[in-house]
PDB file of C-alpha atoms and ligand atoms in Angstrom:
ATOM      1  CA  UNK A   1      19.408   4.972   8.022  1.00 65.00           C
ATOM      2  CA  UNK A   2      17.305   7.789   6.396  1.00 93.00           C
ATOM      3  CA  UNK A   3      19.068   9.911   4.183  1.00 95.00           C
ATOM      4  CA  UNK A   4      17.811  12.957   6.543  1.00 96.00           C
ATOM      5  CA  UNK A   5      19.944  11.154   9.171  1.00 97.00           C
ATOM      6  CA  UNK A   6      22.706  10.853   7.173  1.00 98.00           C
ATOM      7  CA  UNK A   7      22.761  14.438   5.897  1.00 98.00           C
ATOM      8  CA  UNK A   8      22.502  15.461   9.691  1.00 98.00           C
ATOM      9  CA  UNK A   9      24.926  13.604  10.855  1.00 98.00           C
ATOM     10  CA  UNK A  10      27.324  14.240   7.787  1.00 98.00           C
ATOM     11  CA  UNK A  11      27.069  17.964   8.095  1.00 98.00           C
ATOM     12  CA  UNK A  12      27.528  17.684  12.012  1.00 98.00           C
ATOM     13  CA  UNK A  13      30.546  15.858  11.964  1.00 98.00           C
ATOM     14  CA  UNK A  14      32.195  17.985   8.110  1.00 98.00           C
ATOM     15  CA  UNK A  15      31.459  21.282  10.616  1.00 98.00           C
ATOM     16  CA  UNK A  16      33.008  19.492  13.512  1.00 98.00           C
ATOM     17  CA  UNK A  17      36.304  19.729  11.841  1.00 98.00           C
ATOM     18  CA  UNK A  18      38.542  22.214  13.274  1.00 98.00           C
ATOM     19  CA  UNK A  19      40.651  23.246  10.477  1.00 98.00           C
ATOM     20  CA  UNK A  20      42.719  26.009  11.901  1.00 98.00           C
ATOM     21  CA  UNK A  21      43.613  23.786  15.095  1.00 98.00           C
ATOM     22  CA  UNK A  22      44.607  20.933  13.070  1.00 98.00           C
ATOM     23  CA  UNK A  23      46.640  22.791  10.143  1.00 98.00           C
ATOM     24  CA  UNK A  24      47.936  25.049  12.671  1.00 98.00           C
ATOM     25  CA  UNK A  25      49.234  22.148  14.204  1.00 98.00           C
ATOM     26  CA  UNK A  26      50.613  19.934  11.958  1.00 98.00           C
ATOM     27  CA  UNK A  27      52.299  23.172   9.390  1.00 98.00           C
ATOM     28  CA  UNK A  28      53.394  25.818  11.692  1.00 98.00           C
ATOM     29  CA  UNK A  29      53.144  23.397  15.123  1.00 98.00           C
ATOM     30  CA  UNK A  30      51.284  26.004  16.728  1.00 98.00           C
ATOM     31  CA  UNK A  31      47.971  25.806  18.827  1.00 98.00           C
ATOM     32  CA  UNK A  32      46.284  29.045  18.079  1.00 98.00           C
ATOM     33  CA  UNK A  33      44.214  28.470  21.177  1.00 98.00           C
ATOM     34  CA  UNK A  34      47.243  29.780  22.910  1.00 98.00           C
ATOM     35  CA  UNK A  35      47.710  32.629  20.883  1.00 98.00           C
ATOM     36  CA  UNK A  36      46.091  36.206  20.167  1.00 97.00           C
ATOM     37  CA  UNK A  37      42.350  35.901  20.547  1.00 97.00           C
ATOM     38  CA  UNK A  38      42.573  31.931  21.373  1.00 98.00           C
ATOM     39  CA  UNK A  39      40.280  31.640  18.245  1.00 98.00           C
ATOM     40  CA  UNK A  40      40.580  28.640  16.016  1.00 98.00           C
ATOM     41  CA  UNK A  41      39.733  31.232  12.534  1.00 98.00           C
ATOM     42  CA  UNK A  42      40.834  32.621   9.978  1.00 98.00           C
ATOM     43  CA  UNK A  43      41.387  35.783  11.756  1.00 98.00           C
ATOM     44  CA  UNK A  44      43.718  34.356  14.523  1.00 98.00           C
ATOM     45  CA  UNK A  45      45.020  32.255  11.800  1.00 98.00           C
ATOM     46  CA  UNK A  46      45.724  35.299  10.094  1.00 98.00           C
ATOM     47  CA  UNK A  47      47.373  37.474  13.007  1.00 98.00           C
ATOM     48  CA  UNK A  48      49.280  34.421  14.434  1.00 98.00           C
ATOM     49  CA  UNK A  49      50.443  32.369  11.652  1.00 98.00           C
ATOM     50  CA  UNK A  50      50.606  35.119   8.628  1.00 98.00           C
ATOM     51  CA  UNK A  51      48.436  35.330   5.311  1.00 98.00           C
ATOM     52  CA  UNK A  52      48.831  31.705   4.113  1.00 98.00           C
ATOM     53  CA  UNK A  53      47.461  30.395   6.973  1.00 98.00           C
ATOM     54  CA  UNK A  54      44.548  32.965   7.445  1.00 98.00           C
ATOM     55  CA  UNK A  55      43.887  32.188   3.769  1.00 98.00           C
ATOM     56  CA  UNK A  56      43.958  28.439   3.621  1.00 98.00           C
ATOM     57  CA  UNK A  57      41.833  27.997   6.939  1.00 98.00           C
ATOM     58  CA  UNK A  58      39.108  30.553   5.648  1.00 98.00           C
ATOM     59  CA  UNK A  59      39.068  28.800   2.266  1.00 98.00           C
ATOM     60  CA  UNK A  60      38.302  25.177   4.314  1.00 98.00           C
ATOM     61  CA  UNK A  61      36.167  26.189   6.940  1.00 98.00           C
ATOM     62  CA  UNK A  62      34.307  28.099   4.273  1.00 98.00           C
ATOM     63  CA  UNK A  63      34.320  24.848   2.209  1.00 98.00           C
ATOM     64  CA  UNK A  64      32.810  22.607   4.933  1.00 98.00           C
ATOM     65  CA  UNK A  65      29.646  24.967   5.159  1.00 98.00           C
ATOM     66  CA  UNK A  66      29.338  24.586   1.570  1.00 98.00           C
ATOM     67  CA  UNK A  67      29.743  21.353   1.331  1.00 98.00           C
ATOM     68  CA  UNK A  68      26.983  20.406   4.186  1.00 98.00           C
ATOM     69  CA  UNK A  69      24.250  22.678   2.168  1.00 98.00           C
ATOM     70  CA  UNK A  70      25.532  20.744  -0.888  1.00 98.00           C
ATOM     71  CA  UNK A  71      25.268  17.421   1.084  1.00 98.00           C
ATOM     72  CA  UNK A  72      21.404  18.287   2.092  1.00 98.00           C
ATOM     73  CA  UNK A  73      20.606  19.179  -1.525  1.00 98.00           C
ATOM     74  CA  UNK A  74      21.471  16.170  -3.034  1.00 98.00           C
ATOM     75  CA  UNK A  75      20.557  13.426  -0.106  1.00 97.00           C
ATOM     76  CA  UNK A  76      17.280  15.334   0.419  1.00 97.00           C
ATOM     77  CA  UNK A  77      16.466  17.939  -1.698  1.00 95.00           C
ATOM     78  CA  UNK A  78      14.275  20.278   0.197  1.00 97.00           C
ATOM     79  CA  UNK A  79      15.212  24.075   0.695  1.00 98.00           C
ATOM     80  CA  UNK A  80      14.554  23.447   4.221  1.00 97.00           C
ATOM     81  CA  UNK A  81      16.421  20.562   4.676  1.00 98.00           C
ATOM     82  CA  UNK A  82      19.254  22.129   3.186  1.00 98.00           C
ATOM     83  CA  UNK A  83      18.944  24.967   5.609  1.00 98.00           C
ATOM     84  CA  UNK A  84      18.796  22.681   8.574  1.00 98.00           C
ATOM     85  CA  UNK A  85      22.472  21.286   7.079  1.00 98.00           C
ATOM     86  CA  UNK A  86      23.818  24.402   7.186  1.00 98.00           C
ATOM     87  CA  UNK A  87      23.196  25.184  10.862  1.00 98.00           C
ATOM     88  CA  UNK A  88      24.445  21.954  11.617  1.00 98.00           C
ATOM     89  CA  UNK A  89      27.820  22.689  10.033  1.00 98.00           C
ATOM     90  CA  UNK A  90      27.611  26.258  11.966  1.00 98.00           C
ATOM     91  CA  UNK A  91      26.991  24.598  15.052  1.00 98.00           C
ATOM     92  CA  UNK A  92      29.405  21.559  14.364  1.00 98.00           C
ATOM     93  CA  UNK A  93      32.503  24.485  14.127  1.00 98.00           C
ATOM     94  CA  UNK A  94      31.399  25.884  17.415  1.00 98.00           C
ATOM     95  CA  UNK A  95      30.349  23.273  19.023  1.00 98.00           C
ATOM     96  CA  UNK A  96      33.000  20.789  17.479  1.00 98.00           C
ATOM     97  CA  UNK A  97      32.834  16.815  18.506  1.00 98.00           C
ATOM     98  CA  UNK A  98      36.791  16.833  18.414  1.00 98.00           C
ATOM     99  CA  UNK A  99      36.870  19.811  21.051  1.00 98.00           C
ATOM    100  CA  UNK A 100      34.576  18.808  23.750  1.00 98.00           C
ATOM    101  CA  UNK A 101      32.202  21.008  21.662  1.00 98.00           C
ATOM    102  CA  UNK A 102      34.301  23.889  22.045  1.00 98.00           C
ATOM    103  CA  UNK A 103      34.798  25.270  18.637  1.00 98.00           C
ATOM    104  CA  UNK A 104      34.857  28.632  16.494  1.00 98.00           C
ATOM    105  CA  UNK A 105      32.784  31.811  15.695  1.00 98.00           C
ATOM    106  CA  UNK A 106      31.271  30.402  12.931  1.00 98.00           C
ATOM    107  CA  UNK A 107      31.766  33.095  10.147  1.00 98.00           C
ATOM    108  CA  UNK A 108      33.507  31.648   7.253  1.00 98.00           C
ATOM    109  CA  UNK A 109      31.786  28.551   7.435  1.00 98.00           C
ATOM    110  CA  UNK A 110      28.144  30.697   7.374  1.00 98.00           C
ATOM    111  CA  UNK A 111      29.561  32.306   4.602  1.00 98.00           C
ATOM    112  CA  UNK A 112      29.729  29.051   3.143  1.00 98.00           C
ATOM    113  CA  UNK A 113      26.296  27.660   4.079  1.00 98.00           C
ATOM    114  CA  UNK A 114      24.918  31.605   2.850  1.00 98.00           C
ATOM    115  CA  UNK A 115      26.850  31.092  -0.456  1.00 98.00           C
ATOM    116  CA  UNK A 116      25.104  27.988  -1.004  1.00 98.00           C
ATOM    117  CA  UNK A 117      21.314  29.293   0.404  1.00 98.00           C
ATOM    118  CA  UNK A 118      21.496  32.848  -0.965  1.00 98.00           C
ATOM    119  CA  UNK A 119      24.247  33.598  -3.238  1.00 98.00           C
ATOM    120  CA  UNK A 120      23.281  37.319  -3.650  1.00 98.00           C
ATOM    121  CA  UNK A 121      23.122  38.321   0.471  1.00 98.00           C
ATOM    122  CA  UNK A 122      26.338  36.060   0.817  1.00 98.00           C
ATOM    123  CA  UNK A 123      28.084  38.633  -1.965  1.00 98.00           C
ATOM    124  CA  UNK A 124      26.933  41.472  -0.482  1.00 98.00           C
ATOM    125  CA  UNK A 125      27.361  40.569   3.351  1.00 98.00           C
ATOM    126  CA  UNK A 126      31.136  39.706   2.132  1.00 98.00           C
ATOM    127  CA  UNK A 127      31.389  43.051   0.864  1.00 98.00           C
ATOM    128  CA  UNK A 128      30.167  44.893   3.881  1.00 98.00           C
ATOM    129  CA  UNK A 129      32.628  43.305   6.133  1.00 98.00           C
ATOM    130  CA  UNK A 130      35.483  44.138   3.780  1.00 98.00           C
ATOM    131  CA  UNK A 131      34.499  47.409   4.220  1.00 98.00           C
ATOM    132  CA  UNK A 132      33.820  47.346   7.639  1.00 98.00           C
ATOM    133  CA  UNK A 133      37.457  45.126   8.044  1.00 98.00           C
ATOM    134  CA  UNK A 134      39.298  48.005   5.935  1.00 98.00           C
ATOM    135  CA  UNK A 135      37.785  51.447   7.568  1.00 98.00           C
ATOM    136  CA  UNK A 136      37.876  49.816  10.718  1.00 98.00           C
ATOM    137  CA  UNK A 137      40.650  47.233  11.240  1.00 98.00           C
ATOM    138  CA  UNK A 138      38.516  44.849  13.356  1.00 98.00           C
ATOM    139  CA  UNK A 139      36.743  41.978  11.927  1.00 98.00           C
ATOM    140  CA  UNK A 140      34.873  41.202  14.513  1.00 98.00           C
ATOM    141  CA  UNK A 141      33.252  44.482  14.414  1.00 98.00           C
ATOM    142  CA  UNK A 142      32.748  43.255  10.853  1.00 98.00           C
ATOM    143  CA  UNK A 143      32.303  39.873  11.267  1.00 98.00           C
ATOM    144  CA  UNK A 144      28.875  41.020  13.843  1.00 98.00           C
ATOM    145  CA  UNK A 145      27.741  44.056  11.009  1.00 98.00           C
ATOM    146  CA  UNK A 146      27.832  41.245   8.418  1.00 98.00           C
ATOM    147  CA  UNK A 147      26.158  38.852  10.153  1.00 98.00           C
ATOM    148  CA  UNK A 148      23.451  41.190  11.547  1.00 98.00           C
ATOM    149  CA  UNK A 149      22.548  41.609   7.996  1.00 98.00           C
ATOM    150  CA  UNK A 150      21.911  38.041   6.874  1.00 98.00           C
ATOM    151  CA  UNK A 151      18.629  38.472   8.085  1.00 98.00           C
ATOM    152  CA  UNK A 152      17.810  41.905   7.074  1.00 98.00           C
ATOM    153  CA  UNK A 153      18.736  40.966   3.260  1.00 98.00           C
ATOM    154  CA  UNK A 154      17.032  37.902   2.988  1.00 98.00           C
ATOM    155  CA  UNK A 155      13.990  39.816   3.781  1.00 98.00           C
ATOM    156  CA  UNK A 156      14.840  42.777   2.141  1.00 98.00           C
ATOM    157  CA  UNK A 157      15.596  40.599  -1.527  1.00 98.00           C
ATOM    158  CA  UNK A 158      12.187  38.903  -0.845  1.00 98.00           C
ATOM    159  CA  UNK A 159      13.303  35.220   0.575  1.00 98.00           C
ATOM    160  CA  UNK A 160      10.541  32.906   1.973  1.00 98.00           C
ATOM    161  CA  UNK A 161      10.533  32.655   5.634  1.00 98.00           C
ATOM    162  CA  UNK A 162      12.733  29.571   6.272  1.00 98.00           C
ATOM    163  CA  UNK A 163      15.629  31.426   4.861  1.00 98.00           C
ATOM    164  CA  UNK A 164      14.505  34.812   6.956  1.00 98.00           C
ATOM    165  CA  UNK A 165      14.176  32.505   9.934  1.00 98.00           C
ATOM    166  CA  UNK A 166      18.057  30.904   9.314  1.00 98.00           C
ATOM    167  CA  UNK A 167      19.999  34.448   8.957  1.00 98.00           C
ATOM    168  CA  UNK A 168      17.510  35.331  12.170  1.00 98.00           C
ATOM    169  CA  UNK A 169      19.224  32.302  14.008  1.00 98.00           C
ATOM    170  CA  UNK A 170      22.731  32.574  12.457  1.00 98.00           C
ATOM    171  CA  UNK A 171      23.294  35.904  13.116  1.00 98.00           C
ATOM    172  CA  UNK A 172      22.043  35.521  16.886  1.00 98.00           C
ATOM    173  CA  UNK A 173      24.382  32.446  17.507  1.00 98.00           C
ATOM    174  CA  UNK A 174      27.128  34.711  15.610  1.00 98.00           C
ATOM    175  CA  UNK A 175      26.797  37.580  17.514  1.00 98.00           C
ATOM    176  CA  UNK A 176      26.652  35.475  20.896  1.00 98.00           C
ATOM    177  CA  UNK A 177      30.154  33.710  19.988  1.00 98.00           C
ATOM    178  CA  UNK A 178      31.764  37.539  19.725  1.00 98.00           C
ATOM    179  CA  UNK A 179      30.816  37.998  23.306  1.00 98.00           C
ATOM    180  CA  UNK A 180      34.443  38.491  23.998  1.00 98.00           C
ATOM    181  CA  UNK A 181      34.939  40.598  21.186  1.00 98.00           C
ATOM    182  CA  UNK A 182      31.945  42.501  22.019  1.00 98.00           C
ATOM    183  CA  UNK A 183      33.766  43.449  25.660  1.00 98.00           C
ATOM    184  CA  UNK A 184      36.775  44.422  24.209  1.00 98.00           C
ATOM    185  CA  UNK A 185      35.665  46.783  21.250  1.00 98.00           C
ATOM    186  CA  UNK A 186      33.251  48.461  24.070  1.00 98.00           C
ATOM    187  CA  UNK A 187      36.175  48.987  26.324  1.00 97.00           C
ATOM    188  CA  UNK A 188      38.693  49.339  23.369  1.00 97.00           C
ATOM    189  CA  UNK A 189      41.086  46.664  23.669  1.00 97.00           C
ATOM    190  CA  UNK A 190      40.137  45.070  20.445  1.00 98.00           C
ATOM    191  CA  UNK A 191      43.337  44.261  18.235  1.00 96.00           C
ATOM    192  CA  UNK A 192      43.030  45.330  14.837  1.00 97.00           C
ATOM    193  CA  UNK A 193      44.081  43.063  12.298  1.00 95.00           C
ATOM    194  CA  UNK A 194      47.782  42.395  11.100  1.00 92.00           C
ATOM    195  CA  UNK A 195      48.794  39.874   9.419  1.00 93.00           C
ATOM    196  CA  UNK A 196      52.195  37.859  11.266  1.00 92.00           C
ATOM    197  CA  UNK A 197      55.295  38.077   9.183  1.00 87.00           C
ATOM    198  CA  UNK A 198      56.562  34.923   8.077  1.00 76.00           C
TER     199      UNK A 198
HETATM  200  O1  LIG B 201      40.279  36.121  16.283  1.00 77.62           O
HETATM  201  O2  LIG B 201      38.267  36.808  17.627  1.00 77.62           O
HETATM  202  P1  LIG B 201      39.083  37.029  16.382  1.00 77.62           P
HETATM  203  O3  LIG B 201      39.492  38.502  16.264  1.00 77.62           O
HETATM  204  O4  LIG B 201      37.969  34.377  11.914  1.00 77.62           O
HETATM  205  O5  LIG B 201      38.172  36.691  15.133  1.00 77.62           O
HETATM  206  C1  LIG B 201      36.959  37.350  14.898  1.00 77.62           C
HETATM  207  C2  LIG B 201      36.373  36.883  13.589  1.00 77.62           C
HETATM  208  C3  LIG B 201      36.184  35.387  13.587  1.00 77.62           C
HETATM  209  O6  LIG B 201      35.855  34.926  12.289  1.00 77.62           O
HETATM  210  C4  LIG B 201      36.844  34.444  11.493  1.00 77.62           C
HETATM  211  C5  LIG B 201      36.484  34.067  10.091  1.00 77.62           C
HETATM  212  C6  LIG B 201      36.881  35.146   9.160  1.00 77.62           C
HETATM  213  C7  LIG B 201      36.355  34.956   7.768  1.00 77.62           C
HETATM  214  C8  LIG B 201      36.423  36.203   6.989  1.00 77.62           C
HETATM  215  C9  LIG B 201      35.718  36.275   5.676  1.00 77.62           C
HETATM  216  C10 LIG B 201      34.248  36.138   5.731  1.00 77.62           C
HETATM  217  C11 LIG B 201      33.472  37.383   5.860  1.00 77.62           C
HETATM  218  C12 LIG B 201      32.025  37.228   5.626  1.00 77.62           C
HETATM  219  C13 LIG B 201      31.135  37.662   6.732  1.00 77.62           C
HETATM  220  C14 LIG B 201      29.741  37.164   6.634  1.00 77.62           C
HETATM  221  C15 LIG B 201      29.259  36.488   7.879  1.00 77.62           C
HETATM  222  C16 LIG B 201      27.823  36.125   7.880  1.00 77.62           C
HETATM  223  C17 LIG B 201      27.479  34.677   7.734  1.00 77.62           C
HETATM  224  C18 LIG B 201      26.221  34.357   8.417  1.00 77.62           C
HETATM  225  C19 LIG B 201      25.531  33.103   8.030  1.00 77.62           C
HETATM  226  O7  LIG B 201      35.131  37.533  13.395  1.00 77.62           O
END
């Protein structure tokens, strides 16, 4: 097999792997599908299960995007290929093999890819949604702000297209897989964030 394939199919399968369903399962025996947003993130993790779990899950699913960017660089090299690794792993979190491609909103593993692609945006986009988290109390509200910017500041810091064209296509696919969200922060019955007791 090519080593493209094998990249692919590597950062497919490391995106694929839904952290927060599985930990949530096997530590605190809980499917977060059933709870508070239904999300499998950090942020359900977070409002169901209490800090260590919101912490733990963002720290792996942020891991596997890394990792996939990582995988591209050293199997293939290119900044492209890389790229296309990254929105594998994106789309392997929402669209996860173990979940009859159900799957996540993709944030803290684009963060990871991002960190990986464009270490400067990835800072800055993290800061603007810990703003936007703290003023507002929603992440999702910060979650689509941040991602809407991806683009903007890989443009903005002078990036070559391919990377302009990724935070274009990331923060489209983002913003799609807040639809939810979207409806409830329009009709204001987002919940703002609290972490559960435990
Ligand atoms: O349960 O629907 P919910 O309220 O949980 O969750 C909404 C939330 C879903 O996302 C998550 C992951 C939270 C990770 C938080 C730290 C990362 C913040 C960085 C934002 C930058 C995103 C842009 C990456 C694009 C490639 O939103």
């Amino acid at each position: 097999m090519s080593s493209m394939l094998i990249a692919a199919l590597l950062s497919y399968l490391l995106g694929s792997i839904p952290n927060g369903l599985w930990l949530g399962k096997a530590i605190w025996h809980t499917d977060l599908r059933e709870h508070g947003s239904h999300n499998i993130g950090a942020t359900n993790a977070w409002r169901t299960l209490g800090k260590a779990a919101g912490i733990s899950i963002f720290l792996l699913d942020f891991a596997k995007g890394a990792l996939s960017v990582y995988l591209g660089s050293v199997l293939v090299g290119t900044p492209a290929f890389m790229i296309v690794c990254g929105i594998l792993a994106i789309v392997g979190h929402s669209c996860s093999l173990f979940l009859k491609f159900k799957g996540g909103k993709g944030v803290a593993t684009g963060l990871g890819v991002m960190v990986m692609l464009m270490p400067l945006p990835a800072l800055l986009v993290f800061l603007i949604w810990l703003i936007l988290v703290k003023l507002t109390g929603y992440v999702s509200l910060g979650s689509i702000v941040a991602a809407a910017c991806v683009p903007l500041l890989a443009w903005l810091m002078n990036y070559d297209l391919p990377f302009i064209l990724f935070g274009l296509l990331a923060a489209v696919f983002i913003i799609v897989r807040h639809h939810s969200n979207i409806g409830r922060l329009l009709n204001g019955t987002e919940s703002k964030i609290q972490a559960a007791k435990r």
